[in-house]
Amino acid sequence: MILDATDKKLLVLLQTDSKKTTKELSLKLDLSVTAVYERIKKLEREGIIKNYVALVDKSKIEKGFVVFCHLKLIQHTKEFLTKFESEVIKLNEVLECHHVSGDYDYILKVLVKDMEAYREFLVTKLTSLQHIGSTQSMFMISEVKNSTVISF
């Protein structure tokens, strides 16, 4: 699907606030409510819009300690990579896991209550996964930018 300027503007509006009604969106886009509704449905059908979520303030739920954990596996066979990925997906503390190039194989974004909770996670969960050679943890000092909006 090729996105036109209206689709792109609609996507930015939905990413900014997906609770806006089709009527509110139609006024911003200068389209009919039906046209906006049909565009949204098409974007959903095409898989461009994957999901709708509520963004939670992590500090208000006592999960404000963010750690970026770099992992190196002991081997890089398909079997080891697949096994590690299937296990790390199950860890609730891991918000993101990226297979990367460079000195490390994976970067994890981990969210926990505090340093003590991270230590517990590291010792009881993460390092118990098979095939991990080494880890390096970096702790977030402050969040400068955190956006979920993809611009066009």
XYZ file of C-alpha atoms in Angstrom:
152
model
C 0.000 0.000 0.000
C 1.286 3.425 -0.912
C 0.481 6.062 1.688
C -0.708 9.440 0.469
C -0.309 12.695 2.412
C -3.711 12.252 4.095
C -2.870 8.716 5.249
C 0.393 9.988 6.722
C -1.329 12.854 8.517
C -3.984 10.444 9.812
C -1.297 8.084 11.113
C 0.471 10.907 12.961
C -2.835 12.002 14.514
C -3.665 8.438 15.609
C -0.174 7.889 17.013
C -0.489 11.102 18.993
C -3.926 10.246 20.385
C -5.687 7.108 19.202
C -8.766 7.906 21.287
C -9.797 10.739 18.973
C -13.142 10.029 17.368
C -13.524 9.728 13.623
C -15.500 12.974 13.777
C -12.577 14.798 15.460
C -10.167 13.300 12.942
C -12.424 14.216 10.020
C -12.386 17.877 11.100
C -8.571 17.915 11.266
C -8.229 16.169 7.893
C -11.093 17.978 6.137
C -12.676 14.644 5.187
C -16.015 13.037 5.889
C -16.371 10.774 8.925
C -16.993 7.837 6.580
C -13.813 8.560 4.581
C -11.737 8.683 7.764
C -13.315 5.469 9.034
C -12.593 3.693 5.724
C -8.974 4.906 5.704
C -8.437 3.645 9.246
C -9.960 0.259 8.394
C -7.734 -0.015 5.310
C -4.616 0.856 7.356
C -5.599 -1.835 9.857
C -6.304 -4.437 7.139
C -2.957 -3.722 5.485
C -1.176 -4.207 8.817
C 0.170 -0.658 8.887
C -1.749 -0.091 12.111
C -0.814 -3.128 14.175
C -2.404 -2.361 17.523
C -3.805 0.264 19.871
C -2.273 0.592 23.329
C -2.368 2.652 26.504
C 0.982 4.170 27.447
C 1.603 3.872 31.172
C 3.679 6.260 33.300
C 6.238 3.789 34.652
C 7.154 5.940 37.648
C 3.541 5.856 38.877
C 3.479 2.064 38.964
C 6.851 1.689 40.682
C 8.658 0.506 37.566
C 10.872 3.520 36.939
C 14.272 1.790 36.842
C 15.313 1.340 33.209
C 18.299 -0.793 32.279
C 19.857 -1.382 28.889
C 21.531 -4.747 29.075
C 23.978 -5.798 26.378
C 24.351 -9.552 25.928
C 26.907 -11.675 24.199
C 26.129 -15.303 23.431
C 28.759 -18.028 23.687
C 28.046 -19.195 20.133
C 26.202 -17.756 17.180
C 24.564 -20.810 15.717
C 20.960 -20.590 14.584
C 20.028 -23.058 17.335
C 21.560 -20.883 20.092
C 19.988 -17.687 18.725
C 16.556 -19.265 18.386
C 16.684 -20.806 21.859
C 17.797 -17.544 23.486
C 15.118 -15.514 21.679
C 12.343 -17.926 22.625
C 13.408 -17.745 26.285
C 13.920 -13.983 26.528
C 10.462 -13.340 25.049
C 8.968 -14.934 28.163
C 10.660 -12.490 30.586
C 8.098 -9.858 31.635
C 10.791 -7.422 32.770
C 12.174 -7.242 29.216
C 10.272 -4.598 27.249
C 12.430 -4.810 24.149
C 15.009 -7.209 22.754
C 17.023 -6.309 19.674
C 19.469 -8.531 17.799
C 22.269 -6.121 16.891
C 25.618 -5.957 15.154
C 28.837 -4.942 16.888
C 30.482 -6.095 20.098
C 27.277 -7.519 21.550
C 24.623 -9.783 20.096
C 21.530 -8.387 21.803
C 20.396 -5.259 23.592
C 17.573 -5.630 26.087
C 15.496 -2.825 27.554
C 14.581 -3.959 31.046
C 12.083 -2.274 33.355
C 12.008 -2.996 37.095
C 11.304 -1.194 40.380
C 14.878 -0.481 41.490
C 18.479 -1.712 41.585
C 17.604 -4.493 44.012
C 14.868 -5.746 41.677
C 17.295 -5.607 38.735
C 19.856 -7.635 40.655
C 17.180 -10.212 41.435
C 16.139 -10.328 37.768
C 19.741 -10.633 36.612
C 20.683 -13.379 39.068
C 17.527 -15.491 39.016
C 16.186 -15.031 35.498
C 18.530 -13.562 32.923
C 21.752 -15.373 33.753
C 19.860 -18.631 34.074
C 19.164 -18.532 30.320
C 21.363 -20.852 28.336
C 24.114 -19.714 25.982
C 24.807 -16.291 27.560
C 28.532 -15.548 27.504
C 28.559 -12.090 29.082
C 26.374 -9.127 29.973
C 26.934 -5.423 30.451
C 24.298 -3.251 32.092
C 23.753 0.471 31.637
C 21.289 2.327 33.823
C 19.143 5.201 32.604
C 19.939 8.459 34.376
C 17.134 10.450 32.766
C 14.819 10.088 29.811
C 15.524 12.856 27.311
C 13.149 11.646 24.597
C 10.682 8.780 24.429
C 8.307 8.888 21.511
C 6.084 6.304 19.920
C 5.194 8.543 16.961
C 6.774 7.656 13.624
C 7.052 10.807 11.506
C 6.746 10.993 7.743
